[in-house]
């Protein structure tokens, strides 16, 4: 059995950057179009038996530990703020109304937690017969490769445990240690001063001279590294049991076409695309 897990915020952000400008009858529709376009692309590659969607919570427990977590320093103009407000309205429409209306019921978020946490909880508790693929570009997820494969739609590659070991000469579970040492720029997690991912990897592989200044700096930063553990290791403590809530999807082609008409997503209504969507989601 193949299961495709969707890092839904990732798909929405990617759509914002690529097709976010699209409108129909005065409505913003670009994120909807981009989201479903990428979803179909991912499903074509994997041909899953089931699709499960995960979303970030607006609240974040990691901010309670470290207030600057994911803090963006860039000041937004009023126009940019309005643009993002409109974008988040589409995020909410997709998660709260559109997916359920289409019969795609496996659609999860948990207050205070990130989609990464829920995906980690799911993959680490999968059944032995389940083959899991995660659609995301978030490299934090590389620590989960012991349990799944990662489909990076941006790079059009599928990362597996075997490929990871060949590329980094580490085991996937060591990736969290790389992040603990080097920090994470995208999440604004501070690492050991002057240490990036490549140096952290060398340290973990034992390739740094123990007499070097950088080696000593890492050894002397044990408090920071320990602090970072709660920010970068997946899943965060208290993540809910997703597996127990999984149900069968009941995808409705009729509802999908109605949705496409309502929002002017006409390319999905062409016969070739309809057949493709039906094959992928009507199980």
Protein backbone atom coordinates (compact mmCIF):
# COMPACT_ATOMS: atom_id res chain seq x y z
CA UNK A 1 0.00 0.00 0.00
CA UNK A 2 1.33 3.43 -0.98
CA UNK A 3 0.43 6.52 1.05
CA UNK A 4 1.24 10.06 -0.05
CA UNK A 5 1.61 12.60 2.77
CA UNK A 6 1.23 16.24 1.73
CA UNK A 7 3.09 19.06 3.48
CA UNK A 8 0.15 21.29 2.56
CA UNK A 9 1.63 24.62 3.64
CA UNK A 10 4.63 23.90 1.42
CA UNK A 11 2.35 23.35 -1.59
CA UNK A 12 0.48 26.58 -0.82
CA UNK A 13 3.64 28.67 -0.37
CA UNK A 14 5.06 27.24 -3.60
CA UNK A 15 1.82 28.11 -5.38
CA UNK A 16 1.93 31.64 -3.94
CA UNK A 17 5.31 32.18 -5.60
CA UNK A 18 4.39 30.65 -8.96
CA UNK A 19 0.69 31.13 -9.72
CA UNK A 20 -0.41 33.38 -6.85
CA UNK A 21 -1.33 36.21 -9.23
CA UNK A 22 -4.25 34.34 -10.85
CA UNK A 23 -7.79 35.69 -10.43
CA UNK A 24 -11.28 34.71 -11.55
CA UNK A 25 -14.33 37.00 -11.35
CA UNK A 26 -12.52 39.20 -8.84
CA UNK A 27 -11.51 36.23 -6.65
CA UNK A 28 -7.92 35.26 -5.85
CA UNK A 29 -7.52 31.70 -7.15
CA UNK A 30 -3.80 31.25 -7.88
CA UNK A 31 -2.97 29.31 -4.72
CA UNK A 32 -5.90 26.96 -5.29
CA UNK A 33 -4.75 26.31 -8.84
CA UNK A 34 -1.11 25.81 -7.85
CA UNK A 35 -2.00 23.58 -4.90
CA UNK A 36 -4.08 21.16 -6.98
CA UNK A 37 -1.70 21.29 -9.92
CA UNK A 38 1.16 20.16 -7.66
CA UNK A 39 -1.03 17.63 -5.87
CA UNK A 40 -1.88 16.01 -9.20
CA UNK A 41 1.79 16.09 -10.22
CA UNK A 42 2.81 14.36 -6.97
CA UNK A 43 0.04 11.76 -7.23
CA UNK A 44 1.04 10.96 -10.84
CA UNK A 45 4.56 10.19 -9.70
CA UNK A 46 3.55 8.01 -6.75
CA UNK A 47 0.13 6.61 -7.75
CA UNK A 48 -0.87 6.34 -4.09
CA UNK A 49 -3.67 4.29 -2.56
CA UNK A 50 -4.37 7.08 -0.09
CA UNK A 51 -3.52 10.78 0.32
CA UNK A 52 -3.20 12.52 3.70
CA UNK A 53 -2.91 16.30 4.14
CA UNK A 54 -1.10 18.07 6.99
CA UNK A 55 -1.18 21.76 7.93
CA UNK A 56 0.77 24.10 10.20
CA UNK A 57 -1.01 25.62 13.16
CA UNK A 58 -1.04 29.41 13.42
CA UNK A 59 0.16 29.00 17.02
CA UNK A 60 3.56 27.39 17.59
CA UNK A 61 4.79 25.67 20.75
CA UNK A 62 8.40 26.11 19.70
CA UNK A 63 7.91 29.88 19.99
CA UNK A 64 7.08 29.36 23.66
CA UNK A 65 10.58 27.95 24.08
CA UNK A 66 12.33 30.34 21.69
CA UNK A 67 10.31 33.49 20.77
CA UNK A 68 12.51 34.20 17.73
CA UNK A 69 11.71 30.82 16.17
CA UNK A 70 10.78 31.42 12.51
CA UNK A 71 10.89 35.16 13.12
CA UNK A 72 11.17 37.13 9.89
CA UNK A 73 13.02 40.43 10.20
CA UNK A 74 11.78 41.87 6.92
CA UNK A 75 9.19 44.62 7.40
CA UNK A 76 6.22 44.21 5.07
CA UNK A 77 4.54 47.06 3.26
CA UNK A 78 0.77 47.46 3.67
CA UNK A 79 0.34 46.09 0.15
CA UNK A 80 2.41 43.00 1.00
CA UNK A 81 0.41 42.45 4.19
CA UNK A 82 -2.85 42.55 2.25
CA UNK A 83 -1.39 40.19 -0.33
CA UNK A 84 -0.48 37.65 2.34
CA UNK A 85 -3.84 38.01 4.08
CA UNK A 86 -5.54 37.12 0.79
CA UNK A 87 -3.14 34.21 0.37
CA UNK A 88 -3.89 32.81 3.83
CA UNK A 89 -7.60 33.03 3.07
CA UNK A 90 -6.97 30.57 0.23
CA UNK A 91 -4.91 28.35 2.55
CA UNK A 92 -7.91 28.21 4.90
CA UNK A 93 -10.41 27.64 2.10
CA UNK A 94 -8.45 24.66 0.85
CA UNK A 95 -8.02 23.04 4.26
CA UNK A 96 -11.35 23.84 5.87
CA UNK A 97 -13.86 23.60 3.03
CA UNK A 98 -12.52 22.52 -0.36
CA UNK A 99 -10.74 19.27 0.59
CA UNK A 100 -13.63 18.00 2.74
CA UNK A 101 -16.14 18.90 0.00
CA UNK A 102 -14.11 16.84 -2.47
CA UNK A 103 -14.25 13.83 -0.14
CA UNK A 104 -10.55 14.10 0.80
CA UNK A 105 -11.18 13.66 4.52
CA UNK A 106 -7.69 12.86 5.84
CA UNK A 107 -6.85 16.48 6.52
CA UNK A 108 -5.02 17.23 9.80
CA UNK A 109 -3.70 20.07 11.93
CA UNK A 110 -3.05 20.38 15.67
CA UNK A 111 -2.99 23.63 17.62
CA UNK A 112 0.59 24.60 18.43
CA UNK A 113 2.21 22.05 16.11
CA UNK A 114 3.67 22.07 12.60
CA UNK A 115 2.84 19.81 9.69
CA UNK A 116 6.37 18.40 10.12
CA UNK A 117 5.46 17.07 13.56
CA UNK A 118 2.28 15.38 12.36
CA UNK A 119 4.04 13.88 9.35
CA UNK A 120 6.85 12.60 11.60
CA UNK A 121 4.35 11.05 13.99
CA UNK A 122 2.58 9.33 11.11
CA UNK A 123 5.70 7.99 9.40
CA UNK A 124 7.34 6.75 12.61
CA UNK A 125 4.20 4.77 13.50
CA UNK A 126 3.37 3.42 10.05
CA UNK A 127 2.26 -0.16 9.46
CA UNK A 128 4.91 -2.52 8.13
CA UNK A 129 3.01 -2.94 4.85
CA UNK A 130 2.75 0.78 4.19
CA UNK A 131 5.10 2.52 1.74
CA UNK A 132 5.14 6.25 2.54
CA UNK A 133 6.09 9.22 0.37
CA UNK A 134 6.16 12.81 1.68
CA UNK A 135 5.69 15.73 -0.72
CA UNK A 136 7.80 18.58 0.68
CA UNK A 137 10.95 20.62 0.12
CA UNK A 138 11.66 21.05 3.85
CA UNK A 139 15.06 19.52 4.54
CA UNK A 140 14.15 19.09 8.22
CA UNK A 141 12.23 16.06 6.97
CA UNK A 142 15.43 14.29 5.94
CA UNK A 143 15.64 12.92 9.49
CA UNK A 144 12.54 10.81 8.63
CA UNK A 145 14.11 8.89 5.73
CA UNK A 146 14.41 5.79 7.89
CA UNK A 147 10.63 5.55 7.59
CA UNK A 148 9.68 7.13 4.25
CA UNK A 149 10.85 8.61 0.95
CA UNK A 150 10.68 12.34 0.25
CA UNK A 151 9.31 13.74 -3.01
CA UNK A 152 10.77 17.18 -3.65
CA UNK A 153 8.57 18.71 -6.33
CA UNK A 154 10.77 21.79 -6.64
CA UNK A 155 13.84 19.76 -7.58
CA UNK A 156 11.81 16.94 -9.16
CA UNK A 157 13.71 14.30 -7.19
CA UNK A 158 12.77 11.56 -4.74
CA UNK A 159 15.16 11.21 -1.82
CA UNK A 160 15.45 7.79 -0.21
CA UNK A 161 17.42 6.46 2.74
CA UNK A 162 19.93 4.85 0.37
CA UNK A 163 20.47 8.07 -1.63
CA UNK A 164 20.85 10.07 1.59
CA UNK A 165 23.55 7.76 2.94
CA UNK A 166 25.39 7.87 -0.39
CA UNK A 167 25.27 11.69 -0.51
CA UNK A 168 25.99 12.58 3.12
CA UNK A 169 27.70 9.44 4.48
CA UNK A 170 25.43 9.70 7.51
CA UNK A 171 22.30 7.85 8.57
CA UNK A 172 19.04 9.82 8.34
CA UNK A 173 18.54 9.94 12.12
CA UNK A 174 21.82 11.90 12.35
CA UNK A 175 20.35 14.75 10.29
CA UNK A 176 18.71 16.19 13.40
CA UNK A 177 22.18 16.38 14.97
CA UNK A 178 23.40 18.33 11.94
CA UNK A 179 20.61 20.84 12.58
CA UNK A 180 21.31 20.95 16.31
CA UNK A 181 24.92 21.93 15.62
CA UNK A 182 24.58 24.10 12.51
CA UNK A 183 21.18 25.58 13.32
CA UNK A 184 18.54 26.26 10.69
CA UNK A 185 18.44 29.55 8.77
CA UNK A 186 14.93 29.05 7.42
CA UNK A 187 13.56 28.57 10.96
CA UNK A 188 15.88 31.16 12.53
CA UNK A 189 17.43 28.56 14.85
CA UNK A 190 20.95 29.70 15.89
CA UNK A 191 23.79 27.24 15.42
CA UNK A 192 27.33 27.10 16.74
CA UNK A 193 29.13 30.25 15.58
CA UNK A 194 30.91 29.75 12.26
CA UNK A 195 29.56 26.23 11.74
CA UNK A 196 27.42 25.36 8.72
CA UNK A 197 25.91 22.06 7.66
CA UNK A 198 29.04 20.84 5.86
CA UNK A 199 31.21 21.41 8.94
CA UNK A 200 28.60 19.80 11.21
CA UNK A 201 28.57 16.75 8.93
CA UNK A 202 32.38 16.53 9.09
CA UNK A 203 32.20 16.72 12.88
CA UNK A 204 29.65 13.91 13.08
CA UNK A 205 31.68 11.75 10.69
CA UNK A 206 34.81 12.28 12.80
CA UNK A 207 36.59 14.15 10.00
CA UNK A 208 37.44 17.26 12.04
CA UNK A 209 40.78 17.35 13.83
CA UNK A 210 40.23 17.28 17.57
CA UNK A 211 42.92 19.93 17.96
CA UNK A 212 41.17 22.38 15.61
CA UNK A 213 39.48 25.51 16.93
CA UNK A 214 36.20 24.65 15.24
CA UNK A 215 36.12 21.21 16.85
CA UNK A 216 36.70 22.75 20.27
CA UNK A 217 34.03 25.38 19.62
CA UNK A 218 31.47 22.66 18.89
CA UNK A 219 32.48 20.71 22.00
CA UNK A 220 32.13 23.85 24.12
CA UNK A 221 28.65 24.56 22.73
CA UNK A 222 26.89 21.60 24.33
CA UNK A 223 24.30 23.81 26.04
CA UNK A 224 23.27 25.43 22.74
CA UNK A 225 23.17 22.06 20.98
CA UNK A 226 21.02 20.60 23.75
CA UNK A 227 18.69 23.63 23.58
CA UNK A 228 18.32 23.25 19.80
CA UNK A 229 17.26 19.63 20.18
CA UNK A 230 13.73 20.61 21.20
CA UNK A 231 13.48 22.94 18.19
CA UNK A 232 14.72 20.65 15.41
CA UNK A 233 13.96 17.05 16.40
CA UNK A 234 10.69 15.66 15.01
CA UNK A 235 8.04 15.17 16.25
CA UNK A 236 7.59 17.76 19.01
CA UNK A 237 6.48 16.33 22.34
CA UNK A 238 2.71 15.94 22.54
CA UNK A 239 2.04 15.47 18.83
CA UNK A 240 -1.28 13.72 18.41
CA UNK A 241 -1.79 10.18 17.14
CA UNK A 242 -2.77 10.71 13.52
CA UNK A 243 -2.87 7.03 12.58
CA UNK A 244 -5.89 6.34 14.76
CA UNK A 245 -7.89 9.01 12.91
CA UNK A 246 -7.22 7.91 9.34
CA UNK A 247 -10.34 7.13 7.33
CA UNK A 248 -11.10 6.26 3.74
CA UNK A 249 -11.22 9.14 1.29
CA UNK A 250 -14.34 9.30 -0.91
CA UNK A 251 -13.19 11.56 -3.72
CA UNK A 252 -16.05 13.03 -5.75
CA UNK A 253 -15.30 13.87 -9.37
CA UNK A 254 -18.60 15.73 -9.58
CA UNK A 255 -17.59 17.99 -6.66
CA UNK A 256 -14.14 18.49 -8.16
CA UNK A 257 -15.61 19.71 -11.45
CA UNK A 258 -18.07 21.95 -9.58
CA UNK A 259 -15.13 23.43 -7.64
CA UNK A 260 -13.22 24.02 -10.91
CA UNK A 261 -16.21 25.80 -12.48
CA UNK A 262 -16.74 27.99 -9.41
CA UNK A 263 -13.14 29.20 -9.36
CA UNK A 264 -12.41 29.19 -13.08
CA UNK A 265 -9.83 26.39 -12.99
CA UNK A 266 -10.72 25.37 -16.51
CA UNK A 267 -7.53 23.50 -17.37
CA UNK A 268 -8.59 20.78 -14.90
CA UNK A 269 -11.89 20.34 -16.77
CA UNK A 270 -10.32 19.19 -20.03
CA UNK A 271 -11.04 15.54 -20.85
CA UNK A 272 -7.42 14.42 -20.60
CA UNK A 273 -6.96 16.08 -17.20
CA UNK A 274 -10.32 14.79 -15.91
CA UNK A 275 -9.31 11.22 -16.76
CA UNK A 276 -6.01 11.77 -15.01
CA UNK A 277 -7.65 13.12 -11.83
CA UNK A 278 -10.25 10.35 -11.81
CA UNK A 279 -7.58 7.66 -12.11
CA UNK A 280 -5.48 9.17 -9.33
CA UNK A 281 -8.13 9.85 -6.70
CA UNK A 282 -11.15 7.64 -7.38
CA UNK A 283 -9.97 4.50 -5.61
